[in-house]
Short mmCIF file of C-alpha atoms (C1' of nucleotides) in Angstrom, two decimals:
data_model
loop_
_atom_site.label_atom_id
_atom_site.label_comp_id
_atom_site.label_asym_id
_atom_site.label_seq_id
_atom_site.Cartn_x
_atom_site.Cartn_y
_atom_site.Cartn_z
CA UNK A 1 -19.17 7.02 15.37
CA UNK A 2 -19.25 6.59 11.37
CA UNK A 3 -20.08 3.00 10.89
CA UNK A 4 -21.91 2.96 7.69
CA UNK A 5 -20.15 4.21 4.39
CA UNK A 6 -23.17 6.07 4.05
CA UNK A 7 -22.08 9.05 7.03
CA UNK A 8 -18.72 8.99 5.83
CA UNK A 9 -17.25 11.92 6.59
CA UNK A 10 -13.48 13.72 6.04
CA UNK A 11 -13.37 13.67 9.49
CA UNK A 12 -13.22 10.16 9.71
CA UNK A 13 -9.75 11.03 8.02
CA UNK A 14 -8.91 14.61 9.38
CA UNK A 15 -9.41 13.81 13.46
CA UNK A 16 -7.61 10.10 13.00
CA UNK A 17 -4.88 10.06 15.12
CA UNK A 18 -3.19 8.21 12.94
CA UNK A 19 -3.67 10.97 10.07
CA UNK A 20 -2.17 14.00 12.84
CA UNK A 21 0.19 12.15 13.03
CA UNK A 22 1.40 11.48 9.57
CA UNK A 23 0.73 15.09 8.58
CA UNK A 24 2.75 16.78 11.68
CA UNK A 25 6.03 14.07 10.44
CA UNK A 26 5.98 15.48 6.72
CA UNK A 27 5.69 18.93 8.14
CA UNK A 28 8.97 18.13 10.37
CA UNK A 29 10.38 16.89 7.72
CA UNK A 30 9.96 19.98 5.67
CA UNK A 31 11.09 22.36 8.48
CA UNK A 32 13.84 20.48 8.94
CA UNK A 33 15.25 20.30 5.35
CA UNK A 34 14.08 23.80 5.19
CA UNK A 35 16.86 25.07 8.33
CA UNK A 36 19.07 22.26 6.91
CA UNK A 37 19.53 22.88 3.30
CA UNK A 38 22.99 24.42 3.55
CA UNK A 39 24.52 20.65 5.08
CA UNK A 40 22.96 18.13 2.42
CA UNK A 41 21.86 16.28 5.63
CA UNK A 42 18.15 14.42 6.03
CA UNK A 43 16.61 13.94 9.45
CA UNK A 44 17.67 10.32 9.65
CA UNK A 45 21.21 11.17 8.30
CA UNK A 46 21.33 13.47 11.10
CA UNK A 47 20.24 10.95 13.95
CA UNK A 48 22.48 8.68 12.30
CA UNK A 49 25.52 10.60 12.57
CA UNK A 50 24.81 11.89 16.35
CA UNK A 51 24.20 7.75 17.08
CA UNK A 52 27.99 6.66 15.52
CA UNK A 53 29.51 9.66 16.75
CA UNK A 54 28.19 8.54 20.53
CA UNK A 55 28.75 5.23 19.69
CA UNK A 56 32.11 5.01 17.67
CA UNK A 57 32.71 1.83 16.38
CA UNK A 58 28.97 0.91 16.42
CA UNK A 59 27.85 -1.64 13.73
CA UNK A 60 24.71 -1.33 11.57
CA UNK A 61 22.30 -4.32 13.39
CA UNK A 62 22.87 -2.42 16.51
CA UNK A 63 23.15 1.11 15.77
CA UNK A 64 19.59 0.24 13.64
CA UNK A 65 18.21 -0.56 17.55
CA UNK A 66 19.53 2.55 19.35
CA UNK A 67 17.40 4.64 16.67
CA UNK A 68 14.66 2.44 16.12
CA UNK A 69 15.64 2.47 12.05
CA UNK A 70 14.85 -0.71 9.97
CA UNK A 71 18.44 -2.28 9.10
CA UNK A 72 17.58 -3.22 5.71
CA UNK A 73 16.80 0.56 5.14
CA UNK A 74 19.63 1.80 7.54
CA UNK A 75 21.53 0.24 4.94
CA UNK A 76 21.54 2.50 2.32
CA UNK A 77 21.12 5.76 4.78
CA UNK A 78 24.98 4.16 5.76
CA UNK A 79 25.90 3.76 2.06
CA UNK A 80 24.93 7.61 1.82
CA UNK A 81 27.04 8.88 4.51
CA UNK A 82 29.74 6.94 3.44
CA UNK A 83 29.56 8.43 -0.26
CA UNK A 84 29.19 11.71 1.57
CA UNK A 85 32.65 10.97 3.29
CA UNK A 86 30.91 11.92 6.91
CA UNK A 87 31.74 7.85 8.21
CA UNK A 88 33.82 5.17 7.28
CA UNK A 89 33.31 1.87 7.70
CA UNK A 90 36.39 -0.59 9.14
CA UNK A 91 35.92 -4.60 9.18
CA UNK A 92 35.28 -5.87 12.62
CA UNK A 93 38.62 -7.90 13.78
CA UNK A 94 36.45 -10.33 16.02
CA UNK A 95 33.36 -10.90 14.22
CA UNK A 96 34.16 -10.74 10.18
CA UNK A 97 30.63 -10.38 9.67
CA UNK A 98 30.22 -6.67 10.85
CA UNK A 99 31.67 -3.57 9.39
CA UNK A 100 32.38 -0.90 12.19
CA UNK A 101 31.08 2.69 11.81
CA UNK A 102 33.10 5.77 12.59
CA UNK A 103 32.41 9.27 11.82
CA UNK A 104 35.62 11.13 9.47
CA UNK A 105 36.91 14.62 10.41
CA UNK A 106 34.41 15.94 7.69
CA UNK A 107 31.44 13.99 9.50
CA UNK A 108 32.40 15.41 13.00
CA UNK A 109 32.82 18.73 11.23
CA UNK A 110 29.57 18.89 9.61
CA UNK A 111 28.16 17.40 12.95
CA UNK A 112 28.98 20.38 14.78
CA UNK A 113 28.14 22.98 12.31
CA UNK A 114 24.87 21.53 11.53
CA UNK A 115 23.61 21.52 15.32
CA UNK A 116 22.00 25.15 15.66
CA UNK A 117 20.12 24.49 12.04
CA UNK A 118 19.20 21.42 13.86
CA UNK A 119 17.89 22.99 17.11
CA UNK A 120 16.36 25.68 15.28
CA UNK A 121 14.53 23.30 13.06
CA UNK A 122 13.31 21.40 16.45
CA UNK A 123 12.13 24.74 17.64
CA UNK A 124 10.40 25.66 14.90
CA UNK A 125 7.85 22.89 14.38
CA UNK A 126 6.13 23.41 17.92
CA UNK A 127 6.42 27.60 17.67
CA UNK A 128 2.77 27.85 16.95
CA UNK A 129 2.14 26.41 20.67
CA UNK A 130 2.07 28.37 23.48
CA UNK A 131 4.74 27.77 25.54
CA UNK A 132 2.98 25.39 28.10
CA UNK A 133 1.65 23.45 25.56
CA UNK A 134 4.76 22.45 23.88
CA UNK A 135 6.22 20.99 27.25
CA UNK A 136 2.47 18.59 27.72
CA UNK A 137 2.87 17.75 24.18
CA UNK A 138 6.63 16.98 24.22
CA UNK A 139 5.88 14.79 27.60
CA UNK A 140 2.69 13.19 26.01
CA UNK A 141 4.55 12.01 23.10
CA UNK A 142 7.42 10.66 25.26
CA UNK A 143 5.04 8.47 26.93
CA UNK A 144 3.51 7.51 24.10
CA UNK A 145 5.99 6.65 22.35
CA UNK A 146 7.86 5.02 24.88
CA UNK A 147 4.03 2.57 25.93
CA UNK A 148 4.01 1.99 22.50
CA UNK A 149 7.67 0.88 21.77
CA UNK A 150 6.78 -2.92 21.45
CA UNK A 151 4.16 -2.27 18.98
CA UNK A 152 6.46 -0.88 16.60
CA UNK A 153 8.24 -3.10 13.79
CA UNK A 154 11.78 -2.27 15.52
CA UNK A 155 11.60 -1.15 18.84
CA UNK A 156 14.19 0.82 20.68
CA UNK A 157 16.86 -0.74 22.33
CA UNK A 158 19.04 2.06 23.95
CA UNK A 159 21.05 -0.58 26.19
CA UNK A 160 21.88 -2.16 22.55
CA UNK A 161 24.37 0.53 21.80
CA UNK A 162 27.02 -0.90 25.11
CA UNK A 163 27.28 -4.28 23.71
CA UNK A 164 29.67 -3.85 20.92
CA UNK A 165 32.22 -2.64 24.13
CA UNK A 166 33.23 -5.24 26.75
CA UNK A 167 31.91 -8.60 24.32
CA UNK A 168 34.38 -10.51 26.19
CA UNK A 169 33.07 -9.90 29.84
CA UNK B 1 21.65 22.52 25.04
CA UNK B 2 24.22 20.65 23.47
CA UNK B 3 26.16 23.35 21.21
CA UNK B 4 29.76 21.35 20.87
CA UNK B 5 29.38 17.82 19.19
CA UNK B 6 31.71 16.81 22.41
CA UNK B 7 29.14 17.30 24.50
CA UNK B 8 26.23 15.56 22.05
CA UNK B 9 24.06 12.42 23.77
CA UNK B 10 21.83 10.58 22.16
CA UNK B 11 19.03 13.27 23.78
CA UNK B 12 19.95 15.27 21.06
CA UNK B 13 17.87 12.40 18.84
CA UNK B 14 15.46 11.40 21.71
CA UNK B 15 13.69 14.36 22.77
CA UNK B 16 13.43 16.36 19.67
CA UNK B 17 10.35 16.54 18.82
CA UNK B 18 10.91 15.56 15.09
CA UNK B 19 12.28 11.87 16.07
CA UNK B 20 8.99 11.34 18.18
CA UNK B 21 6.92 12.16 15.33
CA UNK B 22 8.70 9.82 13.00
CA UNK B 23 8.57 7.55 16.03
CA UNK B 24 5.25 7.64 16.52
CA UNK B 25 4.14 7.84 12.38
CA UNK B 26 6.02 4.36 12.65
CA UNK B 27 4.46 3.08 15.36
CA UNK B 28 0.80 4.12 14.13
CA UNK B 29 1.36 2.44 10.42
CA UNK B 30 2.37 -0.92 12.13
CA UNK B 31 -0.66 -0.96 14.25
CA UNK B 32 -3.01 0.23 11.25
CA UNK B 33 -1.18 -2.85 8.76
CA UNK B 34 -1.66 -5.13 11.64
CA UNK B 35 -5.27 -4.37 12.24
CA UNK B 36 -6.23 -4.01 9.11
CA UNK B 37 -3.85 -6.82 7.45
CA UNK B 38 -6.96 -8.70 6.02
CA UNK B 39 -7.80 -6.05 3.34
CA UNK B 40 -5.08 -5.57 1.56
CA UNK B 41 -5.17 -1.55 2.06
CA UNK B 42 -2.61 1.19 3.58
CA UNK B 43 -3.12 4.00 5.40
CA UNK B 44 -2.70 6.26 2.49
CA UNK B 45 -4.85 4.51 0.80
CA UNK B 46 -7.52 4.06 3.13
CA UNK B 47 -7.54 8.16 3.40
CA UNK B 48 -7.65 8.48 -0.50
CA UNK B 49 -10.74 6.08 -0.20
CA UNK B 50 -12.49 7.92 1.98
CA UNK B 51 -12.02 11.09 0.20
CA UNK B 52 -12.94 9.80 -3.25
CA UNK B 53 -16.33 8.24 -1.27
CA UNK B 54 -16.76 11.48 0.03
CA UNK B 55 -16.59 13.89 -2.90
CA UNK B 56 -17.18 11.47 -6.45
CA UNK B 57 -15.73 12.81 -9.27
CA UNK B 58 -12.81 14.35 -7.80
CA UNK B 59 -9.53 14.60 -9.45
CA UNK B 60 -5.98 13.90 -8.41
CA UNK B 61 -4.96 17.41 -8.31
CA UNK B 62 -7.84 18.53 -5.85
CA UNK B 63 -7.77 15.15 -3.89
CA UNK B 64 -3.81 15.76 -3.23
CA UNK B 65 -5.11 19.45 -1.82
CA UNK B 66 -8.09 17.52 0.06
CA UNK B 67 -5.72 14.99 1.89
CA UNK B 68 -2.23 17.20 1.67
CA UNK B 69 -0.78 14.18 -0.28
CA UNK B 70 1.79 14.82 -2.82
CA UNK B 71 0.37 15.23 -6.15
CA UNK B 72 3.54 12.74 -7.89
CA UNK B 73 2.73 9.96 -5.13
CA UNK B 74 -0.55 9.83 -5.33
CA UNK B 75 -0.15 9.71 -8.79
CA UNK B 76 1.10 6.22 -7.81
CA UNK B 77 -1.38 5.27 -4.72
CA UNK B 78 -4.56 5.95 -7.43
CA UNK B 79 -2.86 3.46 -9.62
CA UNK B 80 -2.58 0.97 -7.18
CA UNK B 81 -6.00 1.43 -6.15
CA UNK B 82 -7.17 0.99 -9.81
CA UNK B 83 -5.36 -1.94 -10.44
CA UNK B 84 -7.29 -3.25 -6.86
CA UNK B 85 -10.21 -2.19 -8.77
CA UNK B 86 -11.38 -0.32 -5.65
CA UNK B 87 -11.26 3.16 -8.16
CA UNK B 88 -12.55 4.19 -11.49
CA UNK B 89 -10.94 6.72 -13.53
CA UNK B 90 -13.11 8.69 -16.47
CA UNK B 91 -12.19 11.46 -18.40
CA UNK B 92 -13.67 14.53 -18.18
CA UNK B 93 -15.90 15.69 -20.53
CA UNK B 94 -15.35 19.31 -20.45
CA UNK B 95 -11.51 19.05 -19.03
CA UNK B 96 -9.99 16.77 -21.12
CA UNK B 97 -6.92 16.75 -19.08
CA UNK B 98 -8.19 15.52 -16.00
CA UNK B 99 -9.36 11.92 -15.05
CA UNK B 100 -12.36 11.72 -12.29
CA UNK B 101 -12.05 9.48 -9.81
CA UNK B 102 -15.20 7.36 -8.51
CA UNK B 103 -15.31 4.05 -5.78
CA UNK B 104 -16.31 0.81 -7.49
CA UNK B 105 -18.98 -1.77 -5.60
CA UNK B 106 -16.00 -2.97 -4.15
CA UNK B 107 -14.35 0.13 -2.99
CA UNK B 108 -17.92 0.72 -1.14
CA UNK B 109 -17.78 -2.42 -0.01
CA UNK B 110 -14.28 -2.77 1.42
CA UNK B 111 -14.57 0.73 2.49
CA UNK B 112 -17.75 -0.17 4.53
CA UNK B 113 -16.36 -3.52 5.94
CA UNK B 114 -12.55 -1.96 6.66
CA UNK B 115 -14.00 0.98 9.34
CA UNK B 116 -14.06 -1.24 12.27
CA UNK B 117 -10.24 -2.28 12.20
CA UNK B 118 -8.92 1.31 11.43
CA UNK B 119 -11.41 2.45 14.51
CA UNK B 120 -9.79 -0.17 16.48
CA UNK B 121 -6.14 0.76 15.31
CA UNK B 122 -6.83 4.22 15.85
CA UNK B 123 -7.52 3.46 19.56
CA UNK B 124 -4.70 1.24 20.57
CA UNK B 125 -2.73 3.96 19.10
CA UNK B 126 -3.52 6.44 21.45
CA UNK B 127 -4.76 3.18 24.67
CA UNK B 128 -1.13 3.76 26.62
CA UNK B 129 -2.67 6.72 27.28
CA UNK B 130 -5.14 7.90 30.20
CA UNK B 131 -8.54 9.19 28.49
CA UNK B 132 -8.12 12.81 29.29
CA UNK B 133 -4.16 12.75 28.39
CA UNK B 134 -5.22 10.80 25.01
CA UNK B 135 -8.05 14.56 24.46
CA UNK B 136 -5.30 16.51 25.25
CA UNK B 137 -2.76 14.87 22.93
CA UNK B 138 -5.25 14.69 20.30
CA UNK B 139 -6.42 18.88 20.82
CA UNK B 140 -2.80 19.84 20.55
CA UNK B 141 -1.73 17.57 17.65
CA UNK B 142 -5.31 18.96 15.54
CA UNK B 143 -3.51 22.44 16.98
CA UNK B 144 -0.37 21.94 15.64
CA UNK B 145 -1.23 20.51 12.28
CA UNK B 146 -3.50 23.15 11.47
CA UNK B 147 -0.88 26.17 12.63
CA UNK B 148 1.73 24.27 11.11
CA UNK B 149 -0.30 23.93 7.41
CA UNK B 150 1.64 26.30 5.31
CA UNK B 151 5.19 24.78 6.74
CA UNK B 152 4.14 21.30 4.74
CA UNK B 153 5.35 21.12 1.19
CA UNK B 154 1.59 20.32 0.55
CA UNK B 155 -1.10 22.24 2.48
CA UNK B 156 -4.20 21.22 3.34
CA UNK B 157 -6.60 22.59 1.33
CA UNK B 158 -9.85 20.96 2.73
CA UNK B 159 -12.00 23.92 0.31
CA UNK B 160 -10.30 22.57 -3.06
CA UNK B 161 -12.92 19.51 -3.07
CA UNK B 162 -15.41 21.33 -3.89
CA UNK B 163 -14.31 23.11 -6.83
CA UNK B 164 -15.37 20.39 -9.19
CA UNK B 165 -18.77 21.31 -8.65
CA UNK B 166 -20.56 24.43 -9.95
CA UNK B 167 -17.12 25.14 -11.80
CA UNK B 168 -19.48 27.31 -14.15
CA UNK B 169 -20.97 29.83 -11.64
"C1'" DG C 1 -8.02 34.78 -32.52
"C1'" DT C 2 -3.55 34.03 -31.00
"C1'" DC C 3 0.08 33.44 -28.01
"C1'" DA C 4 2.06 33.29 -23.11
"C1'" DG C 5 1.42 31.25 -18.97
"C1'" DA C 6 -0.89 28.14 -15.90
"C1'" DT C 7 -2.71 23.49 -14.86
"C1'" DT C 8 -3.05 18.28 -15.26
"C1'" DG C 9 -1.28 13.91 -15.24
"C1'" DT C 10 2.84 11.41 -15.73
"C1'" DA C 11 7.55 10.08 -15.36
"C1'" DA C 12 12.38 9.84 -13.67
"C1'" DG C 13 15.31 10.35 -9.75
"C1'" DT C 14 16.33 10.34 -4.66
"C1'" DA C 15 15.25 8.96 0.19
"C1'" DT C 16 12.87 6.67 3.76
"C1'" DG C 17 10.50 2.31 5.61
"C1'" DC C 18 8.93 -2.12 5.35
"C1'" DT C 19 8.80 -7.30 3.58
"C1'" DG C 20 11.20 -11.01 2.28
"C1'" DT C 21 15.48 -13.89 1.05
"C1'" DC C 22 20.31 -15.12 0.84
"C1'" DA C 23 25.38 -16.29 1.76
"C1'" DA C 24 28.81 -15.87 5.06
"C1'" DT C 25 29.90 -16.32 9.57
"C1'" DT C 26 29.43 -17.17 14.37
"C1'" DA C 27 27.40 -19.41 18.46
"C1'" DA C 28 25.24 -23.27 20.88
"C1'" DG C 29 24.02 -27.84 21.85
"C1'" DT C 30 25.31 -32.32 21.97
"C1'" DA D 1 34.05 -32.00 16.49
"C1'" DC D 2 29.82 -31.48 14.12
"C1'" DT D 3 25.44 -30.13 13.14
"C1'" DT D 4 22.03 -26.72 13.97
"C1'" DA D 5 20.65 -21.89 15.43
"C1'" DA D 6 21.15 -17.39 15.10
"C1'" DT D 7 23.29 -13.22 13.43
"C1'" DT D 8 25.12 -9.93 9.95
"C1'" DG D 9 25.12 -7.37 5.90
"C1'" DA D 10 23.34 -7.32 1.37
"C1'" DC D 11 19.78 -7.52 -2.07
"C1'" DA D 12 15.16 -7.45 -4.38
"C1'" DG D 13 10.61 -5.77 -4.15
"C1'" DC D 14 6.69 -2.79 -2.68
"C1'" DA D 15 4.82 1.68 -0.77
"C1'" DT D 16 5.12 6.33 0.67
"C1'" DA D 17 7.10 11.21 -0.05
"C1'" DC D 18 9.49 14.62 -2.30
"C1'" DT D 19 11.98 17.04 -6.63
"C1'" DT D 20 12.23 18.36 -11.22
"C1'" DA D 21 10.73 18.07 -15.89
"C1'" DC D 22 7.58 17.37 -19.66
"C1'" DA D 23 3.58 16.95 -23.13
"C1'" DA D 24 -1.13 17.89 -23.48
"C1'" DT D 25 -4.46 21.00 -22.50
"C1'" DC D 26 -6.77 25.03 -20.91
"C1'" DT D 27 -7.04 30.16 -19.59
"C1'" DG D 28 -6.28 34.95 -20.07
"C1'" DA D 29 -4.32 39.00 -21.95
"C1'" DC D 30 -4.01 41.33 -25.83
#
DNA sequence: GTCAGATTGTAAGTATGCTGTCAATTAAGT
DNA sequence: ACTTAATTGACAGCATACTTACAATCTGAC
């Protein structure tokens, strides 16, 4: 209980949640890149690919809300993997405001070749736990994250993904 | 296990453990901005506060090490804090290369008048929690991080602070 | 003492992640 | 039908976070 400047300690820093938490999401990063380096794919590349290829013909406001990504920066993540040829995006016939996402042969391609990097890389960053503890820290940060969903600037919206199907219902 | 991008869900993006982290680093900056929205300070620099309160006279180089910040960004979050004028930077009299880094009055001052808010943000983070699931969480993150040092592009090097004392034993 | 190699701060370039704003378009209310 | 609301993608701007490169400086080997 620091509450003076005067007993400020690194600690006040090092046993923040908030600090473990930063820390342990540049060292996934790292890992991940690491296993990844042959594919010229980030972590949010990836998760963006997986979400279009489950969702063809998603567009960018709502594929932004099945992985919780701000749109203005999904944005450019889309631009990316459209200079990378791995999507393509199609004008929506409906609505001429939205440009549908699809993944190209090369994006699929990639998608499947990249997975056991991918899995690897997943495996990797909680290795130094003993088995047990992995599974209460994977469940703990479910729950957290899930409780904590509203609190973030753009929360989840899974069910988001089903709209762009069956408008006209 | 998913190994054919047929057969990929979005649980291939949900339950890794690298998207919770992100999830949750997102989560735990909006709560810190939102608590803490009256003083004008990020997380990042909050933490470089704190360490430059802790050990005056540090430099970048060792305060990146002290932190695990990387030494080109900080580069920037020291300038921002300067032109806040919550930071000093001096040259060093034997090093001429390096520039020491002290707190101002008003670094002390914000510093001392901040710690309530990022105590309170650091609670709700982990408050969707039960008590003994949020010591559990917090015991295997601290785990984690610590096994996990050496995968981060910038370890931890809590020792390096104090090299820029007693340089000449 | 001098020269090779390391270190320090800085800068440019890329990639998230957020804040706003904006024009175009669509949807809703009347 | 017409005006207002909301939505969509795009853009500008700020703040991490990393890479490489570079000039100035320091250190060590000789």
């Amino acid at each position: 209980m620091p509450s003076k400047p005067d007993s400020i300690t690194m600690d006040a820093v090092y046993t923040a949640p908030g600090y473990l938490f930063r820390r342990m999401q540049q060292i996934a990063v790292a890992i991940f890149v690491e296993e990844c380096r042959a594919f010229d794919l980030t972590p949010v590349q990836y998760a963006a690919l997986v979400s279009i290829h489950t969702h063809p013909g998603i567009d960018a406001t709502r594929l932004s809300a099945v992985i919780a990504f701000d749109r203005s920066t999904l944005g450019n993540v889309i631009e990316r993997l459209e200079s990378k040829a791995f999507i393509e995006r199609k004008p929506g016939r409906e609505d001429k405001r939205v440009k549908l996402l699809y993944l190209t042969k090369a994006g699929v391609a990639t998608l499947r070749e990249i997975m056991p990097s991918v899995e690897n890389a997943q495996a990797r960053m909680l290795q130094p736990l003993k088995a047990a503890d992995r599974k209460v820290l994977l469940a703990l940060m479910t729950q957290l994250v899930d409780l904590n969903n509203e609190a973030s600037r753009v929360p989840l919206r899974a069910e988001d993904a089903l709209e762009h199907l069956g408008k006209s219902t």
